[in-house]
C-alpha positions as a printed Julia matrix, in Angstrom:
341×3 Matrix{Float64}:
 -217.48  -56.0    -67.59
 -214.17  -54.26   -68.51
 -211.44  -54.5    -65.78
 -209.37  -51.41   -64.88
 -205.72  -51.56   -65.77
 -203.45  -52.5    -62.95
 -200.89  -49.9    -61.56
 -198.14  -51.87   -63.28
 -199.99  -51.71   -66.68
 -200.69  -47.92   -66.12
 -197.03  -47.31   -65.3
 -195.91  -49.08   -68.44
 -198.29  -47.04   -70.61
 -197.05  -43.81   -69.01
 -193.32  -44.8    -69.57
 -194.1   -45.72   -73.2
 -195.76  -42.26   -73.71
 -192.63  -40.64   -72.36
 -190.35  -42.37   -74.82
 -189.13  -40.1    -77.62
 -189.63  -41.83   -81.05
 -186.57  -40.51   -82.81
 -186.99  -42.31   -86.13
 -190.39  -40.53   -86.57
 -188.98  -37.16   -85.35
 -186.04  -37.43   -87.82
 -188.46  -38.43   -90.65
 -190.85  -35.53   -90.03
 -187.99  -33.1    -89.65
 -186.44  -34.35   -93.01
 -189.83  -33.84   -94.57
 -190.16  -30.44   -93.09
 -186.74  -29.68   -94.53
 -187.83  -30.72   -98.05
 -191.18  -28.94   -97.72
 -189.56  -25.64   -96.7
 -186.73  -25.92   -99.26
 -189.36  -25.97  -101.94
 -191.28  -23.1   -100.35
 -188.23  -20.93   -99.97
 -187.47  -21.2   -103.69
 -190.35  -18.75  -104.27
 -188.84  -15.66  -102.54
 -185.37  -16.64  -103.75
 -186.71  -16.34  -107.33
 -188.2   -12.94  -106.88
 -185.37  -11.02  -108.58
 -185.53  -13.37  -111.6
 -189.34  -13.32  -111.72
 -189.49   -9.57  -111.38
 -187.3    -9.11  -114.48
 -188.84  -11.94  -116.55
 -192.44  -10.74  -115.98
 -191.56   -6.99  -115.68
 -193.3    -6.79  -112.27
 -193.51   -3.92  -109.89
 -192.73   -4.26  -106.16
 -196.56   -4.11  -105.56
 -196.97   -7.23  -107.69
 -194.11   -8.91  -105.9
 -195.92   -8.1   -102.65
 -199.15   -9.67  -104.1
 -197.23  -12.87  -104.82
 -196.03  -12.92  -101.23
 -199.55  -12.17   -99.98
 -201.01  -14.97  -102.04
 -198.32  -17.37  -100.8
 -198.74  -16.32   -97.13
 -202.51  -16.5    -97.19
 -202.51  -20.04   -98.57
 -199.52  -21.18   -96.57
 -200.5   -19.58   -93.23
 -204.03  -18.44   -92.86
 -205.49  -21.79   -94.08
 -203.49  -23.74   -91.43
 -206.03  -23.12   -88.6
 -208.82  -24.47   -90.92
 -206.82  -27.64   -91.61
 -205.95  -27.95   -87.92
 -209.55  -27.55   -86.84
 -210.72  -30.27   -89.32
 -207.98  -32.75   -88.35
 -208.54  -32.17   -84.61
 -212.0   -33.77   -85.04
 -210.98  -36.25   -87.73
 -207.17  -36.96   -88.06
 -205.96  -37.54   -91.59
 -202.66  -39.43   -91.39
 -202.15  -39.59   -95.13
 -202.97  -35.91   -95.71
 -199.33  -35.22   -95.18
 -198.35  -37.07   -98.4
 -201.39  -35.54  -100.2
 -200.43  -32.04   -99.2
 -196.96  -32.51  -100.74
 -198.85  -33.41  -103.94
 -200.14  -29.84  -104.07
 -196.65  -28.57  -103.72
 -195.5   -30.73  -106.58
 -198.33  -29.45  -108.72
 -197.35  -25.88  -107.87
 -193.73  -26.47  -108.93
 -194.75  -27.95  -112.26
 -197.11  -24.96  -112.99
 -194.38  -22.53  -111.86
 -191.85  -23.93  -114.27
 -194.39  -23.57  -117.23
 -195.92  -20.24  -116.17
 -196.02  -17.64  -118.95
 -198.51  -15.24  -117.32
 -198.82  -13.55  -113.98
 -202.04  -15.27  -113.2
 -200.4   -18.75  -113.59
 -197.62  -17.43  -111.34
 -200.12  -16.59  -108.58
 -201.86  -19.95  -109.05
 -198.46  -21.82  -108.72
 -197.44  -20.04  -105.51
 -200.98  -20.58  -104.18
 -200.7   -24.38  -104.68
 -197.26  -24.47  -103.08
 -198.73  -22.51  -100.1
 -201.72  -24.91   -99.98
 -199.36  -27.79   -99.65
 -197.7   -26.07   -96.73
 -201.04  -25.49   -95.04
 -201.88  -29.13   -95.18
 -198.45  -30.24   -94.17
 -197.75  -28.12   -91.04
 -200.62  -28.74   -88.64
 -200.49  -32.56   -89.03
 -196.74  -32.73   -89.09
 -196.53  -30.6    -85.86
 -199.03  -33.02   -84.32
 -196.84  -35.96   -85.32
 -193.82  -34.24   -83.71
 -195.77  -33.8    -80.48
 -196.92  -37.37   -80.5
 -193.32  -38.59   -81.0
 -191.87  -36.21   -78.4
 -192.47  -38.39   -75.3
 -191.34  -36.32   -72.37
 -189.05  -34.02   -74.43
 -191.27  -31.57   -76.15
 -188.82  -28.65   -76.41
 -186.24  -30.99   -78.0
 -188.89  -32.45   -80.32
 -190.09  -29.08   -81.5
 -186.5   -27.99   -82.15
 -185.78  -31.12   -84.21
 -189.05  -30.54   -86.08
 -188.5   -26.84   -86.61
 -184.88  -27.0    -87.54
 -185.68  -29.23   -90.42
 -187.88  -26.51   -91.8
 -185.44  -23.66   -91.06
 -182.59  -25.62   -92.59
 -184.73  -26.2    -95.63
 -185.59  -22.49   -95.82
 -181.79  -21.75   -95.89
 -181.16  -24.37   -98.53
 -183.71  -22.92  -100.97
 -181.77  -19.7   -101.7
 -178.5   -21.61  -101.99
 -180.08  -24.0   -104.51
 -181.71  -21.1   -106.27
 -178.36  -19.37  -106.66
 -176.65  -22.59  -107.96
 -179.38  -23.81  -110.25
 -182.12  -21.29  -111.02
 -179.99  -18.23  -111.25
 -177.68  -20.04  -113.72
 -180.27  -21.86  -115.81
 -183.48  -19.8   -115.49
 -186.78  -19.91  -113.58
 -188.14  -22.71  -115.76
 -185.6   -25.09  -114.18
 -187.54  -25.07  -110.86
 -188.99  -28.29  -112.17
 -185.65  -29.89  -111.38
 -186.71  -29.78  -107.72
 -189.77  -32.06  -108.28
 -187.85  -35.19  -107.13
 -187.57  -33.5   -103.7
 -191.33  -33.35  -103.48
 -191.66  -36.94  -104.56
 -189.1   -38.06  -101.95
 -191.04  -36.12   -99.33
 -194.23  -37.89  -100.35
 -192.59  -41.3    -99.88
 -191.32  -40.37   -96.39
 -194.67  -38.88   -95.4
 -196.6   -41.92   -96.49
 -194.42  -43.94   -94.08
 -194.92  -41.43   -91.32
 -198.68  -41.49   -92.06
 -198.76  -45.29   -91.47
 -197.19  -44.81   -88.04
 -199.61  -41.87   -87.31
 -202.53  -44.02   -88.34
 -201.51  -46.84   -86.02
 -201.33  -44.3    -83.07
 -204.79  -42.78   -83.69
 -206.57  -46.01   -84.38
 -204.95  -48.25   -81.73
 -204.6   -48.26   -77.92
 -202.25  -45.3    -77.99
 -205.07  -43.06   -79.1
 -207.17  -44.12   -76.14
 -204.25  -43.6    -73.79
 -203.61  -40.13   -75.18
 -207.29  -39.29   -74.66
 -207.02  -40.5    -71.06
 -203.93  -38.35   -70.43
 -205.74  -35.38   -71.87
 -208.59  -35.87   -69.4
 -206.0   -35.95   -66.58
 -204.34  -32.76   -67.63
 -204.82  -29.63   -65.45
 -207.99  -27.78   -66.21
 -207.68  -24.27   -67.76
 -210.6   -21.91   -68.17
 -211.71  -20.98   -71.65
 -210.87  -17.33   -70.98
 -207.33  -18.14   -69.85
 -206.71  -20.33   -72.9
 -208.11  -17.57   -75.18
 -205.88  -14.82   -73.6
 -202.81  -17.07   -73.72
 -203.24  -18.13   -77.29
 -203.91  -14.5    -78.26
 -200.58  -13.43   -76.7
 -198.75  -16.28   -78.54
 -200.5   -15.21   -81.83
 -199.23  -11.66   -81.33
 -195.71  -12.9    -80.6
 -195.6   -15.26   -83.59
 -197.12  -12.65   -85.92
 -194.49  -10.14   -85.01
 -191.69  -12.63   -85.59
 -193.06  -13.93   -88.93
 -193.82  -10.37   -90.08
 -190.08   -9.56   -89.53
 -189.1   -12.91   -91.18
 -191.34  -12.4    -94.18
 -189.94   -8.97   -94.76
 -186.34  -10.18   -94.63
 -186.89  -13.2    -96.89
 -188.92  -11.29   -99.43
 -186.89   -8.07   -99.79
 -183.4    -8.79   -98.33
 -182.12   -9.76  -101.78
 -183.58   -6.56  -103.38
 -182.01   -4.44  -100.6
 -178.61   -5.97  -101.14
 -178.79   -5.62  -105.02
 -180.12   -1.97  -104.79
 -177.85   -0.63  -101.98
 -174.65   -2.52  -102.58
 -174.91   -3.51  -106.3
 -174.27   -7.25  -105.72
 -175.43   -9.8   -108.33
 -178.61  -11.84  -107.96
 -176.59  -14.96  -107.25
 -174.48  -13.25  -104.56
 -177.7   -11.87  -102.95
 -179.23  -15.29  -102.88
 -176.11  -16.66  -101.15
 -176.39  -13.93   -98.48
 -180.02  -14.82   -98.03
 -178.81  -18.47   -97.46
 -176.55  -17.27   -94.67
 -179.48  -15.44   -93.0
 -181.79  -18.39   -93.27
 -179.05  -20.66   -91.91
 -178.79  -18.47   -88.9
 -182.54  -18.84   -88.41
 -182.04  -22.66   -88.53
 -179.26  -22.37   -85.92
 -181.44  -20.28   -83.66
 -184.2   -22.9    -83.76
 -181.69  -25.62   -82.67
 -180.39  -23.48   -79.86
 -183.77  -22.12   -78.65
 -185.6   -25.47   -77.98
 -183.05  -27.06   -75.52
 -182.2   -23.7    -74.01
 -185.99  -23.2    -73.18
 -186.1   -26.68   -71.62
 -183.1   -25.79   -69.47
 -183.51  -22.1    -68.38
 -187.27  -21.61   -68.91
 -189.19  -20.79   -72.13
 -190.38  -17.33   -70.92
 -186.79  -16.17   -70.64
 -186.03  -17.39   -74.17
 -189.08  -15.57   -75.54
 -188.2   -12.27   -73.8
 -184.61  -12.54   -74.91
 -185.8   -13.16   -78.51
 -188.24  -10.31   -78.53
 -185.82   -7.69   -77.03
 -182.47   -9.01   -78.18
 -183.02   -8.52   -81.91
 -183.81   -4.72   -81.56
 -180.21   -3.26   -81.38
 -179.01   -5.31   -84.44
 -182.09   -4.3    -86.4
 -181.73   -0.57   -85.66
 -178.07   -0.68   -86.76
 -178.71   -2.6    -90.02
 -179.64    0.31   -92.39
 -176.55    2.32   -91.38
 -173.69   -0.03   -92.11
 -171.8    -1.4    -95.21
 -172.21   -4.7    -96.92
 -169.94   -6.73   -94.74
 -171.46   -5.46   -91.51
 -174.96   -6.0    -92.98
 -174.13   -9.77   -93.48
 -172.55  -10.02   -90.11
 -175.56   -8.29   -88.35
 -178.06  -10.48   -90.14
 -176.57  -13.61   -88.58
 -177.37  -12.74   -84.88
 -180.67  -11.33   -86.02
 -181.57  -14.81   -87.51
 -180.38  -16.69   -84.45
 -182.07  -14.39   -81.84
 -185.34  -14.15   -83.95
 -185.8   -17.91   -84.28
 -184.7   -18.99   -80.83
 -188.26  -18.42   -79.4
 -190.14  -20.43   -82.03
 -189.94  -23.76   -80.24
 -190.95  -22.3    -76.9
 -193.92  -20.52   -78.4
 -195.1   -23.73   -80.12
 -194.63  -25.77   -76.96
 -196.75  -23.28   -75.04
 -199.39  -23.32   -77.74
């Protein structure tokens, strides 16, 4: 007959669960940075790809659609599967898809291979994000807002690095040199293998049982309330990523067409916008923990409007300046939305 744990043992388990595991958080954030750096190379390369393959804006849009379908819409499928059967080493395997996509992208001579390459990079992202977000949650302890900020800022900082690296390397040497970024994918695979070992110990050991016990003790919510709440969060996150995808895909074309800047300069301005998104993520998580996540979400939804409305009517310098608060305000709600979800 199994004996029940003593109050002292139960208290030690709870205190252990509340400890934030910073080495894992830093590792998963660094992996997120490398993953999103590689992803952000794709929109940063659009001006070069458009000229090299003589593409229309519709074809550029189809590349974005292919990438977003594989990178975003497959994530719930991966999440549903791993909810029932966790796959700790799928993190490293997912980065393998990204590596394959980079190799094909560097060799692509046809539009079809281009779509295949971005699809593989997107597939790697779909495998990476659900499980890595779960790892961040598991490592958060009692500081979920901070943990999500640390996790998200890695991705946002990586998204800002992509255009900068594209301006320095790809714009100078050509799209085929995207293969130079393959060591980043290999480094991420090594880090994620180590994270996967920690993750495996959590789901197969006593911590997994303790986590199941804490889930049973959580406040009960009706299925209807969960569905409505998640639906609202989906609308919010959709609106933000709709805006963000528009900026990252066409901001460089807008600057080149309206102000006549070079491809390299446009990519540098895209880097500044993505850096602002990273900064907003860092600010938004702790701010939500302090003043309340609903206030941060409302501020993010409404606060970006005046800057957005002014953007088409100003010159180059003001456009770059306005894009910075847009990025900060837009991203500030991401950690709060994820914590609620």
